[in-house]
């Protein structure tokens, strides 16, 4: 009988902490030009993608992160036409963004073509509707280079990156955030995957400190995502419109109704507003940032 395989999440090795996932079946494993990629069936979480030892998405709980990284900036903004996703190769976030019929064009800049290719094979529930949508444009490039060079402008930028290791490291730099600011339209908003504050506090405060040097408002909001272990996960928030994150629930609810009240499983107008109410230890760290 084949030896039982467990795959550890090694993201928190320096903290002396690992979470391990029993493998039912490996579907795809390769060292791409940029990172180690493994996609496997897990008895409880279903299909799971890990990149360089860090959990990216699982079938069981991907909806939480995808909904919160897309609907919060889009319903806060209220009239986003052009949206940019940096990273996001599995297309889970792209699928959520395209539910907003007011979005005229969605550009996704992913560095690793292998992630897009295997997502087409293994996550067709995301990639099929996304690649069939004429508003969607897939670009293979380093997000850092793209925001430094593009002449395109965006109302919302979503950085659906890996953690600050390997190719994702540059997506936490001041230079990258300057590039994002350069290609944001007036009143636009940048949101970022900014880790789990209890384990990665400096990742969050460093990003917010950099936001505050470039934007009028640098903050974050939170969501509880089981497989991004450690309690709340933080999403970075940067914009020149200080009121955006204070948009009242009734305005968000009205925008949701006019968007057709499409089905969600985590995000709601009430959850949207509550996500900006930070637990004290996170609020205190954010207050001191930068
Ligand atoms: N939802 C996941 C999470 O929260 O960890 C992230 C989803 S997605 C898999 C992350 C993507 O960022 C990967 O496909 C990776 O290839 C991409 N990526 C990493 N560094 C990048 C860079 N510099 N430019 C563009 N994409 C990058």
PDB file of C-alpha atoms and ligand atoms in Angstrom:
ATOM      1  CA  UNK A   1       0.000   0.000   0.000  1.00  0.00           C
ATOM      2  CA  UNK A   2       1.372   3.415  -0.993  1.00  0.00           C
ATOM      3  CA  UNK A   3       2.903   5.423   1.857  1.00  0.00           C
ATOM      4  CA  UNK A   4       0.430   8.031   3.208  1.00  0.00           C
ATOM      5  CA  UNK A   5       1.490  11.491   2.023  1.00  0.00           C
ATOM      6  CA  UNK A   6       0.988  14.664   4.003  1.00  0.00           C
ATOM      7  CA  UNK A   7       1.907  18.077   2.547  1.00  0.00           C
ATOM      8  CA  UNK A   8       3.009  20.699   5.105  1.00  0.00           C
ATOM      9  CA  UNK A   9       2.317  24.407   4.837  1.00  0.00           C
ATOM     10  CA  UNK A  10       5.850  25.752   5.418  1.00  0.00           C
ATOM     11  CA  UNK A  11       4.935  29.467   5.338  1.00  0.00           C
ATOM     12  CA  UNK A  12       5.321  29.781   9.116  1.00  0.00           C
ATOM     13  CA  UNK A  13       8.413  27.629   9.564  1.00  0.00           C
ATOM     14  CA  UNK A  14      10.335  30.534  11.125  1.00  0.00           C
ATOM     15  CA  UNK A  15       7.608  30.669  13.799  1.00  0.00           C
ATOM     16  CA  UNK A  16       8.111  26.979  14.486  1.00  0.00           C
ATOM     17  CA  UNK A  17       4.599  26.225  13.289  1.00  0.00           C
ATOM     18  CA  UNK A  18       3.330  24.016  10.443  1.00  0.00           C
ATOM     19  CA  UNK A  19      -0.064  22.861   9.323  1.00  0.00           C
ATOM     20  CA  UNK A  20      -0.161  19.636   7.360  1.00  0.00           C
ATOM     21  CA  UNK A  21      -2.676  18.327   4.823  1.00  0.00           C
ATOM     22  CA  UNK A  22      -3.266  14.639   4.167  1.00  0.00           C
ATOM     23  CA  UNK A  23      -3.126  13.954   0.423  1.00  0.00           C
ATOM     24  CA  UNK A  24      -5.852  11.879  -1.188  1.00  0.00           C
ATOM     25  CA  UNK A  25      -4.424  12.279  -4.707  1.00  0.00           C
ATOM     26  CA  UNK A  26      -1.832  14.555  -6.319  1.00  0.00           C
ATOM     27  CA  UNK A  27      -3.366  16.013  -9.493  1.00  0.00           C
ATOM     28  CA  UNK A  28      -0.468  18.145 -10.679  1.00  0.00           C
ATOM     29  CA  UNK A  29       2.958  18.839  -9.298  1.00  0.00           C
ATOM     30  CA  UNK A  30       5.740  20.775 -10.973  1.00  0.00           C
ATOM     31  CA  UNK A  31       8.556  23.225 -10.466  1.00  0.00           C
ATOM     32  CA  UNK A  32       7.533  26.048 -12.794  1.00  0.00           C
ATOM     33  CA  UNK A  33       9.984  28.735 -13.923  1.00  0.00           C
ATOM     34  CA  UNK A  34       8.821  30.763 -10.901  1.00  0.00           C
ATOM     35  CA  UNK A  35       7.712  28.460  -8.062  1.00  0.00           C
ATOM     36  CA  UNK A  36       6.831  24.966  -6.846  1.00  0.00           C
ATOM     37  CA  UNK A  37       3.215  24.181  -7.676  1.00  0.00           C
ATOM     38  CA  UNK A  38       1.201  21.309  -6.280  1.00  0.00           C
ATOM     39  CA  UNK A  39      -2.503  20.696  -6.804  1.00  0.00           C
ATOM     40  CA  UNK A  40      -4.011  17.845  -4.856  1.00  0.00           C
ATOM     41  CA  UNK A  41      -7.262  16.331  -3.639  1.00  0.00           C
ATOM     42  CA  UNK A  42      -7.636  16.672   0.129  1.00  0.00           C
ATOM     43  CA  UNK A  43     -10.223  14.552   2.042  1.00  0.00           C
ATOM     44  CA  UNK A  44     -11.904  17.575   3.702  1.00  0.00           C
ATOM     45  CA  UNK A  45     -10.928  20.669   1.672  1.00  0.00           C
ATOM     46  CA  UNK A  46     -11.313  19.093  -1.769  1.00  0.00           C
ATOM     47  CA  UNK A  47      -9.014  20.443  -4.494  1.00  0.00           C
ATOM     48  CA  UNK A  48      -6.162  22.432  -2.942  1.00  0.00           C
ATOM     49  CA  UNK A  49      -3.465  24.531  -4.601  1.00  0.00           C
ATOM     50  CA  UNK A  50      -0.170  25.260  -2.861  1.00  0.00           C
ATOM     51  CA  UNK A  51       2.627  27.449  -4.236  1.00  0.00           C
ATOM     52  CA  UNK A  52       6.050  27.316  -2.596  1.00  0.00           C
ATOM     53  CA  UNK A  53       4.548  25.628   0.466  1.00  0.00           C
ATOM     54  CA  UNK A  54       1.789  28.223   0.989  1.00  0.00           C
ATOM     55  CA  UNK A  55      -1.921  27.427   0.655  1.00  0.00           C
ATOM     56  CA  UNK A  56      -3.438  29.433  -2.215  1.00  0.00           C
ATOM     57  CA  UNK A  57      -6.991  28.199  -2.581  1.00  0.00           C
ATOM     58  CA  UNK A  58      -9.118  25.261  -1.514  1.00  0.00           C
ATOM     59  CA  UNK A  59     -12.443  24.213  -3.008  1.00  0.00           C
ATOM     60  CA  UNK A  60     -13.990  24.259   0.472  1.00  0.00           C
ATOM     61  CA  UNK A  61     -13.384  27.853   1.447  1.00  0.00           C
ATOM     62  CA  UNK A  62     -12.137  29.760  -1.629  1.00  0.00           C
ATOM     63  CA  UNK A  63     -15.441  31.666  -1.800  1.00  0.00           C
ATOM     64  CA  UNK A  64     -14.620  33.671   1.330  1.00  0.00           C
ATOM     65  CA  UNK A  65     -11.385  35.199   0.059  1.00  0.00           C
ATOM     66  CA  UNK A  66     -12.604  35.587  -3.562  1.00  0.00           C
ATOM     67  CA  UNK A  67     -15.793  37.402  -2.492  1.00  0.00           C
ATOM     68  CA  UNK A  68     -14.089  39.670   0.049  1.00  0.00           C
ATOM     69  CA  UNK A  69     -11.220  40.645  -2.280  1.00  0.00           C
ATOM     70  CA  UNK A  70     -13.632  41.616  -5.079  1.00  0.00           C
ATOM     71  CA  UNK A  71     -17.034  42.815  -3.777  1.00  0.00           C
ATOM     72  CA  UNK A  72     -15.663  45.034  -0.974  1.00  0.00           C
ATOM     73  CA  UNK A  73     -13.632  47.371  -3.266  1.00  0.00           C
ATOM     74  CA  UNK A  74     -16.187  47.218  -6.097  1.00  0.00           C
ATOM     75  CA  UNK A  75     -19.276  48.012  -3.989  1.00  0.00           C
ATOM     76  CA  UNK A  76     -17.338  50.620  -1.972  1.00  0.00           C
ATOM     77  CA  UNK A  77     -16.233  52.328  -5.197  1.00  0.00           C
ATOM     78  CA  UNK A  78     -19.710  52.074  -6.706  1.00  0.00           C
ATOM     79  CA  UNK A  79     -18.890  52.851 -10.344  1.00  0.00           C
ATOM     80  CA  UNK A  80     -15.779  50.899 -11.284  1.00  0.00           C
ATOM     81  CA  UNK A  81     -15.434  50.427 -15.038  1.00  0.00           C
ATOM     82  CA  UNK A  82     -11.839  49.256 -15.397  1.00  0.00           C
ATOM     83  CA  UNK A  83     -10.423  46.702 -12.972  1.00  0.00           C
ATOM     84  CA  UNK A  84      -6.909  45.228 -12.712  1.00  0.00           C
ATOM     85  CA  UNK A  85      -5.998  41.987 -10.932  1.00  0.00           C
ATOM     86  CA  UNK A  86      -2.318  41.361 -10.226  1.00  0.00           C
ATOM     87  CA  UNK A  87      -1.712  37.631  -9.740  1.00  0.00           C
ATOM     88  CA  UNK A  88      -4.983  35.754  -9.439  1.00  0.00           C
ATOM     89  CA  UNK A  89      -3.934  32.968 -11.802  1.00  0.00           C
ATOM     90  CA  UNK A  90      -6.654  30.564 -10.668  1.00  0.00           C
ATOM     91  CA  UNK A  91      -9.248  33.148 -11.892  1.00  0.00           C
ATOM     92  CA  UNK A  92     -11.412  32.793  -8.766  1.00  0.00           C
ATOM     93  CA  UNK A  93     -11.395  36.534  -8.139  1.00  0.00           C
ATOM     94  CA  UNK A  94     -11.855  37.318 -11.830  1.00  0.00           C
ATOM     95  CA  UNK A  95     -15.057  35.263 -11.787  1.00  0.00           C
ATOM     96  CA  UNK A  96     -16.404  37.345  -8.899  1.00  0.00           C
ATOM     97  CA  UNK A  97     -15.404  40.692 -10.472  1.00  0.00           C
ATOM     98  CA  UNK A  98     -17.195  39.816 -13.719  1.00  0.00           C
ATOM     99  CA  UNK A  99     -20.481  39.398 -11.807  1.00  0.00           C
ATOM    100  CA  UNK A 100     -20.456  43.225 -11.693  1.00  0.00           C
ATOM    101  CA  UNK A 101     -22.085  44.181 -15.012  1.00  0.00           C
ATOM    102  CA  UNK A 102     -20.884  47.792 -14.613  1.00  0.00           C
ATOM    103  CA  UNK A 103     -17.301  46.543 -15.056  1.00  0.00           C
ATOM    104  CA  UNK A 104     -16.341  47.310 -18.653  1.00  0.00           C
ATOM    105  CA  UNK A 105     -12.925  45.658 -18.718  1.00  0.00           C
ATOM    106  CA  UNK A 106     -11.010  43.335 -16.407  1.00  0.00           C
ATOM    107  CA  UNK A 107      -7.279  42.819 -16.943  1.00  0.00           C
ATOM    108  CA  UNK A 108      -5.449  40.068 -15.075  1.00  0.00           C
ATOM    109  CA  UNK A 109      -1.623  40.154 -14.941  1.00  0.00           C
ATOM    110  CA  UNK A 110      -0.258  36.778 -13.812  1.00  0.00           C
ATOM    111  CA  UNK A 111       3.490  36.024 -13.878  1.00  0.00           C
ATOM    112  CA  UNK A 112       3.228  32.236 -14.192  1.00  0.00           C
ATOM    113  CA  UNK A 113       1.509  30.825 -17.301  1.00  0.00           C
ATOM    114  CA  UNK A 114       1.593  27.365 -15.710  1.00  0.00           C
ATOM    115  CA  UNK A 115      -0.886  28.529 -13.056  1.00  0.00           C
ATOM    116  CA  UNK A 116      -3.316  29.774 -15.708  1.00  0.00           C
ATOM    117  CA  UNK A 117      -2.916  26.642 -17.821  1.00  0.00           C
ATOM    118  CA  UNK A 118      -3.476  24.183 -14.995  1.00  0.00           C
ATOM    119  CA  UNK A 119      -6.383  26.318 -13.661  1.00  0.00           C
ATOM    120  CA  UNK A 120      -8.065  25.922 -17.072  1.00  0.00           C
ATOM    121  CA  UNK A 121      -7.820  22.154 -16.596  1.00  0.00           C
ATOM    122  CA  UNK A 122      -8.547  21.865 -12.880  1.00  0.00           C
ATOM    123  CA  UNK A 123     -10.663  24.903 -11.973  1.00  0.00           C
ATOM    124  CA  UNK A 124     -12.988  25.151 -15.006  1.00  0.00           C
ATOM    125  CA  UNK A 125     -15.719  26.443 -12.713  1.00  0.00           C
ATOM    126  CA  UNK A 126     -13.661  29.669 -12.514  1.00  0.00           C
ATOM    127  CA  UNK A 127     -11.776  29.754 -15.795  1.00  0.00           C
ATOM    128  CA  UNK A 128     -14.581  28.766 -18.218  1.00  0.00           C
ATOM    129  CA  UNK A 129     -16.918  31.726 -17.544  1.00  0.00           C
ATOM    130  CA  UNK A 130     -13.961  34.095 -17.172  1.00  0.00           C
ATOM    131  CA  UNK A 131     -12.242  33.254 -20.468  1.00  0.00           C
ATOM    132  CA  UNK A 132     -15.628  33.248 -22.224  1.00  0.00           C
ATOM    133  CA  UNK A 133     -16.290  36.810 -21.070  1.00  0.00           C
ATOM    134  CA  UNK A 134     -15.278  39.378 -23.718  1.00  0.00           C
ATOM    135  CA  UNK A 135     -14.490  41.914 -20.969  1.00  0.00           C
ATOM    136  CA  UNK A 136     -11.640  39.742 -19.688  1.00  0.00           C
ATOM    137  CA  UNK A 137      -8.015  40.134 -20.771  1.00  0.00           C
ATOM    138  CA  UNK A 138      -5.283  37.777 -19.540  1.00  0.00           C
ATOM    139  CA  UNK A 139      -1.724  39.150 -19.527  1.00  0.00           C
ATOM    140  CA  UNK A 140       1.328  37.061 -18.613  1.00  0.00           C
ATOM    141  CA  UNK A 141       3.807  39.445 -17.006  1.00  0.00           C
ATOM    142  CA  UNK A 142       5.373  40.472 -13.724  1.00  0.00           C
ATOM    143  CA  UNK A 143       2.838  42.714 -12.003  1.00  0.00           C
ATOM    144  CA  UNK A 144       5.636  45.011 -10.891  1.00  0.00           C
ATOM    145  CA  UNK A 145       6.738  45.658 -14.481  1.00  0.00           C
ATOM    146  CA  UNK A 146       3.162  45.979 -15.717  1.00  0.00           C
ATOM    147  CA  UNK A 147       2.098  48.771 -13.321  1.00  0.00           C
ATOM    148  CA  UNK A 148       5.362  50.619 -13.987  1.00  0.00           C
ATOM    149  CA  UNK A 149       4.838  50.656 -17.755  1.00  0.00           C
ATOM    150  CA  UNK A 150       1.157  50.410 -18.666  1.00  0.00           C
ATOM    151  CA  UNK A 151      -0.641  53.416 -20.107  1.00  0.00           C
ATOM    152  CA  UNK A 152      -3.954  51.902 -18.959  1.00  0.00           C
ATOM    153  CA  UNK A 153      -5.811  53.395 -15.987  1.00  0.00           C
ATOM    154  CA  UNK A 154      -7.995  51.529 -13.484  1.00  0.00           C
ATOM    155  CA  UNK A 155     -10.695  52.276 -10.921  1.00  0.00           C
ATOM    156  CA  UNK A 156      -9.922  49.228  -8.752  1.00  0.00           C
ATOM    157  CA  UNK A 157      -6.647  47.275  -8.455  1.00  0.00           C
ATOM    158  CA  UNK A 158      -6.782  43.907  -6.684  1.00  0.00           C
ATOM    159  CA  UNK A 159      -3.446  42.366  -5.737  1.00  0.00           C
ATOM    160  CA  UNK A 160      -4.248  38.676  -5.434  1.00  0.00           C
ATOM    161  CA  UNK A 161      -0.643  37.696  -4.872  1.00  0.00           C
ATOM    162  CA  UNK A 162       1.227  34.959  -3.143  1.00  0.00           C
ATOM    163  CA  UNK A 163       3.015  35.832   0.095  1.00  0.00           C
ATOM    164  CA  UNK A 164       6.129  38.040   0.124  1.00  0.00           C
ATOM    165  CA  UNK A 165       8.406  35.224  -1.014  1.00  0.00           C
ATOM    166  CA  UNK A 166       9.611  34.168  -4.436  1.00  0.00           C
ATOM    167  CA  UNK A 167       8.005  36.111  -7.304  1.00  0.00           C
ATOM    168  CA  UNK A 168       5.438  37.649  -4.939  1.00  0.00           C
ATOM    169  CA  UNK A 169       8.043  39.530  -2.887  1.00  0.00           C
ATOM    170  CA  UNK A 170       8.107  42.563  -5.230  1.00  0.00           C
ATOM    171  CA  UNK A 171       4.337  42.974  -4.855  1.00  0.00           C
ATOM    172  CA  UNK A 172       4.871  44.201  -1.289  1.00  0.00           C
ATOM    173  CA  UNK A 173       7.415  46.905  -2.243  1.00  0.00           C
ATOM    174  CA  UNK A 174       7.019  50.690  -2.249  1.00  0.00           C
ATOM    175  CA  UNK A 175       8.023  50.701  -5.923  1.00  0.00           C
ATOM    176  CA  UNK A 176       5.137  48.391  -6.766  1.00  0.00           C
ATOM    177  CA  UNK A 177       2.632  50.450  -4.765  1.00  0.00           C
ATOM    178  CA  UNK A 178       3.926  53.600  -6.526  1.00  0.00           C
ATOM    179  CA  UNK A 179       3.225  51.865  -9.813  1.00  0.00           C
ATOM    180  CA  UNK A 180      -0.295  50.985  -8.647  1.00  0.00           C
ATOM    181  CA  UNK A 181      -0.882  54.588  -7.635  1.00  0.00           C
ATOM    182  CA  UNK A 182       0.369  55.713 -11.055  1.00  0.00           C
ATOM    183  CA  UNK A 183      -2.273  53.656 -12.868  1.00  0.00           C
ATOM    184  CA  UNK A 184      -5.214  54.272 -10.520  1.00  0.00           C
ATOM    185  CA  UNK A 185      -7.900  56.685 -11.698  1.00  0.00           C
ATOM    186  CA  UNK A 186      -8.913  59.564  -9.375  1.00  0.00           C
ATOM    187  CA  UNK A 187     -10.931  58.135  -6.473  1.00  0.00           C
ATOM    188  CA  UNK A 188      -9.699  54.620  -7.280  1.00  0.00           C
ATOM    189  CA  UNK A 189      -8.878  51.968  -4.665  1.00  0.00           C
ATOM    190  CA  UNK A 190      -6.104  49.400  -4.272  1.00  0.00           C
ATOM    191  CA  UNK A 191      -6.707  46.229  -2.210  1.00  0.00           C
ATOM    192  CA  UNK A 192      -4.031  43.676  -1.381  1.00  0.00           C
ATOM    193  CA  UNK A 193      -3.750  40.177   0.041  1.00  0.00           C
ATOM    194  CA  UNK A 194      -1.905  41.078   3.239  1.00  0.00           C
ATOM    195  CA  UNK A 195      -1.594  37.875   5.257  1.00  0.00           C
ATOM    196  CA  UNK A 196      -2.685  36.879   8.746  1.00  0.00           C
ATOM    197  CA  UNK A 197      -1.849  39.618  11.284  1.00  0.00           C
ATOM    198  CA  UNK A 198      -1.372  37.251  14.231  1.00  0.00           C
ATOM    199  CA  UNK A 199       1.451  35.485  12.382  1.00  0.00           C
ATOM    200  CA  UNK A 200       2.554  38.179   9.890  1.00  0.00           C
ATOM    201  CA  UNK A 201       2.063  41.512  11.714  1.00  0.00           C
ATOM    202  CA  UNK A 202       5.004  43.281  10.074  1.00  0.00           C
ATOM    203  CA  UNK A 203       3.804  42.307   6.582  1.00  0.00           C
ATOM    204  CA  UNK A 204       0.570  44.220   7.242  1.00  0.00           C
ATOM    205  CA  UNK A 205       2.021  47.243   9.046  1.00  0.00           C
ATOM    206  CA  UNK A 206       4.798  47.579   6.463  1.00  0.00           C
ATOM    207  CA  UNK A 207       2.270  47.655   3.595  1.00  0.00           C
ATOM    208  CA  UNK A 208       0.008  50.137   5.382  1.00  0.00           C
ATOM    209  CA  UNK A 209       2.987  52.337   6.223  1.00  0.00           C
ATOM    210  CA  UNK A 210       3.889  52.400   2.511  1.00  0.00           C
ATOM    211  CA  UNK A 211       0.245  53.088   1.529  1.00  0.00           C
ATOM    212  CA  UNK A 212       0.185  56.105   3.852  1.00  0.00           C
ATOM    213  CA  UNK A 213       3.188  57.626   2.089  1.00  0.00           C
ATOM    214  CA  UNK A 214       1.341  57.435  -1.242  1.00  0.00           C
ATOM    215  CA  UNK A 215      -2.376  57.751  -0.495  1.00  0.00           C
ATOM    216  CA  UNK A 216      -4.648  59.808   1.748  1.00  0.00           C
ATOM    217  CA  UNK A 217      -6.001  56.626   3.336  1.00  0.00           C
ATOM    218  CA  UNK A 218      -4.079  53.439   4.168  1.00  0.00           C
ATOM    219  CA  UNK A 219      -5.962  50.825   6.146  1.00  0.00           C
ATOM    220  CA  UNK A 220      -7.194  47.241   6.016  1.00  0.00           C
ATOM    221  CA  UNK A 221     -10.259  45.094   6.469  1.00  0.00           C
ATOM    222  CA  UNK A 222     -10.520  41.479   7.660  1.00  0.00           C
ATOM    223  CA  UNK A 223     -12.168  38.155   6.930  1.00  0.00           C
ATOM    224  CA  UNK A 224     -11.983  34.756   8.614  1.00  0.00           C
ATOM    225  CA  UNK A 225     -10.640  32.189   6.145  1.00  0.00           C
ATOM    226  CA  UNK A 226     -10.124  28.708   7.637  1.00  0.00           C
ATOM    227  CA  UNK A 227      -7.219  27.656   5.434  1.00  0.00           C
ATOM    228  CA  UNK A 228      -5.345  30.948   5.814  1.00  0.00           C
ATOM    229  CA  UNK A 229      -4.744  29.700   9.289  1.00  0.00           C
ATOM    230  CA  UNK A 230      -4.397  32.118  12.234  1.00  0.00           C
ATOM    231  CA  UNK A 231      -7.785  33.764  12.643  1.00  0.00           C
ATOM    232  CA  UNK A 232      -8.434  36.957  10.698  1.00  0.00           C
ATOM    233  CA  UNK A 233      -6.812  37.528   7.334  1.00  0.00           C
ATOM    234  CA  UNK A 234      -6.106  41.173   6.445  1.00  0.00           C
ATOM    235  CA  UNK A 235      -6.783  42.827   3.107  1.00  0.00           C
ATOM    236  CA  UNK A 236      -4.795  46.029   2.590  1.00  0.00           C
ATOM    237  CA  UNK A 237      -6.752  49.166   1.535  1.00  0.00           C
ATOM    238  CA  UNK A 238      -5.281  52.259  -0.161  1.00  0.00           C
ATOM    239  CA  UNK A 239      -7.161  55.176  -1.709  1.00  0.00           C
ATOM    240  CA  UNK A 240      -7.287  58.977  -1.769  1.00  0.00           C
ATOM    241  CA  UNK A 241     -10.995  58.873  -0.918  1.00  0.00           C
ATOM    242  CA  UNK A 242     -11.127  58.585   2.870  1.00  0.00           C
ATOM    243  CA  UNK A 243     -14.895  58.048   2.835  1.00  0.00           C
ATOM    244  CA  UNK A 244     -14.779  54.950   0.661  1.00  0.00           C
ATOM    245  CA  UNK A 245     -14.300  52.519   3.534  1.00  0.00           C
ATOM    246  CA  UNK A 246     -16.988  54.311   5.549  1.00  0.00           C
ATOM    247  CA  UNK A 247     -19.702  53.818   2.899  1.00  0.00           C
ATOM    248  CA  UNK A 248     -22.850  53.000   4.903  1.00  0.00           C
ATOM    249  CA  UNK A 249     -24.479  49.561   4.697  1.00  0.00           C
ATOM    250  CA  UNK A 250     -27.644  51.029   3.139  1.00  0.00           C
ATOM    251  CA  UNK A 251     -25.636  52.482   0.241  1.00  0.00           C
ATOM    252  CA  UNK A 252     -23.787  49.188  -0.214  1.00  0.00           C
ATOM    253  CA  UNK A 253     -27.135  47.330  -0.077  1.00  0.00           C
ATOM    254  CA  UNK A 254     -28.645  49.653  -2.706  1.00  0.00           C
ATOM    255  CA  UNK A 255     -25.651  49.119  -4.996  1.00  0.00           C
ATOM    256  CA  UNK A 256     -25.911  45.351  -4.455  1.00  0.00           C
ATOM    257  CA  UNK A 257     -29.595  45.429  -5.427  1.00  0.00           C
ATOM    258  CA  UNK A 258     -28.881  47.392  -8.598  1.00  0.00           C
ATOM    259  CA  UNK A 259     -26.098  44.896  -9.385  1.00  0.00           C
ATOM    260  CA  UNK A 260     -28.782  42.225  -9.375  1.00  0.00           C
ATOM    261  CA  UNK A 261     -28.195  40.831  -5.826  1.00  0.00           C
ATOM    262  CA  UNK A 262     -26.231  37.907  -7.288  1.00  0.00           C
ATOM    263  CA  UNK A 263     -25.682  35.044  -4.849  1.00  0.00           C
ATOM    264  CA  UNK A 264     -22.814  35.157  -2.361  1.00  0.00           C
ATOM    265  CA  UNK A 265     -21.863  32.846   0.511  1.00  0.00           C
ATOM    266  CA  UNK A 266     -19.789  35.132   2.740  1.00  0.00           C
ATOM    267  CA  UNK A 267     -19.992  38.749   1.568  1.00  0.00           C
ATOM    268  CA  UNK A 268     -23.137  40.745   2.382  1.00  0.00           C
ATOM    269  CA  UNK A 269     -23.659  44.495   2.813  1.00  0.00           C
ATOM    270  CA  UNK A 270     -23.544  44.013   6.600  1.00  0.00           C
ATOM    271  CA  UNK A 271     -20.392  41.844   6.456  1.00  0.00           C
ATOM    272  CA  UNK A 272     -18.855  44.430   4.099  1.00  0.00           C
ATOM    273  CA  UNK A 273     -19.230  47.218   6.675  1.00  0.00           C
ATOM    274  CA  UNK A 274     -18.307  44.996   9.640  1.00  0.00           C
ATOM    275  CA  UNK A 275     -15.074  43.866   7.921  1.00  0.00           C
ATOM    276  CA  UNK A 276     -13.566  47.314   8.574  1.00  0.00           C
ATOM    277  CA  UNK A 277     -14.213  46.999  12.342  1.00  0.00           C
ATOM    278  CA  UNK A 278     -10.821  45.658  13.368  1.00  0.00           C
ATOM    279  CA  UNK A 279     -10.093  43.570  16.487  1.00  0.00           C
ATOM    280  CA  UNK A 280      -8.192  45.797  18.967  1.00  0.00           C
ATOM    281  CA  UNK A 281      -4.768  44.147  18.503  1.00  0.00           C
ATOM    282  CA  UNK A 282      -4.981  44.671  14.726  1.00  0.00           C
ATOM    283  CA  UNK A 283      -6.386  48.218  15.032  1.00  0.00           C
ATOM    284  CA  UNK A 284      -3.548  49.187  17.387  1.00  0.00           C
ATOM    285  CA  UNK A 285      -0.894  47.755  15.036  1.00  0.00           C
ATOM    286  CA  UNK A 286      -2.503  49.543  12.065  1.00  0.00           C
ATOM    287  CA  UNK A 287      -2.714  52.845  13.977  1.00  0.00           C
ATOM    288  CA  UNK A 288       1.043  52.722  14.586  1.00  0.00           C
ATOM    289  CA  UNK A 289       1.905  51.724  11.001  1.00  0.00           C
ATOM    290  CA  UNK A 290       4.102  54.153   9.111  1.00  0.00           C
TER     291      UNK A 290
HETATM  292  N1  LIG B   1      -5.612  33.417  -3.157  1.00  0.00           N
HETATM  293  C1  LIG B   1      -4.222  33.181  -2.979  1.00  0.00           C
HETATM  294  C2  LIG B   1      -3.713  33.686  -1.661  1.00  0.00           C
HETATM  295  O1  LIG B   1      -4.427  34.431  -0.999  1.00  0.00           O
HETATM  296  O2  LIG B   1      -2.597  33.312  -1.320  1.00  0.00           O
HETATM  297  C3  LIG B   1      -3.432  33.757  -4.118  1.00  0.00           C
HETATM  298  C4  LIG B   1      -4.021  33.364  -5.419  1.00  0.00           C
HETATM  299  S1  LIG B   1      -3.088  33.314  -6.799  1.00  0.00           S
HETATM  300  C5  LIG B   1      -2.728  31.623  -6.862  1.00  0.00           C
HETATM  301  C6  LIG B   1      -1.527  34.091  -6.452  1.00  0.00           C
HETATM  302  C7  LIG B   1      -0.841  34.297  -7.789  1.00  0.00           C
HETATM  303  O3  LIG B   1       0.114  35.357  -7.734  1.00  0.00           O
HETATM  304  C8  LIG B   1      -0.061  33.057  -8.276  1.00  0.00           C
HETATM  305  O4  LIG B   1      -0.716  32.535  -9.406  1.00  0.00           O
HETATM  306  C9  LIG B   1       1.342  33.598  -8.602  1.00  0.00           C
HETATM  307  O5  LIG B   1       1.899  32.998  -9.747  1.00  0.00           O
HETATM  308  C10 LIG B   1       1.041  35.079  -8.797  1.00  0.00           C
HETATM  309  N2  LIG B   1       2.201  35.974  -8.668  1.00  0.00           N
HETATM  310  C11 LIG B   1       3.215  35.899  -7.765  1.00  0.00           C
HETATM  311  N3  LIG B   1       4.104  36.908  -7.977  1.00  0.00           N
HETATM  312  C12 LIG B   1       3.645  37.624  -9.042  1.00  0.00           C
HETATM  313  C13 LIG B   1       4.119  38.778  -9.737  1.00  0.00           C
HETATM  314  N4  LIG B   1       5.268  39.395  -9.375  1.00  0.00           N
HETATM  315  N5  LIG B   1       3.379  39.260 -10.772  1.00  0.00           N
HETATM  316  C14 LIG B   1       2.218  38.645 -11.137  1.00  0.00           C
HETATM  317  N6  LIG B   1       1.716  37.532 -10.533  1.00  0.00           N
HETATM  318  C15 LIG B   1       2.428  37.035  -9.484  1.00  0.00           C
END
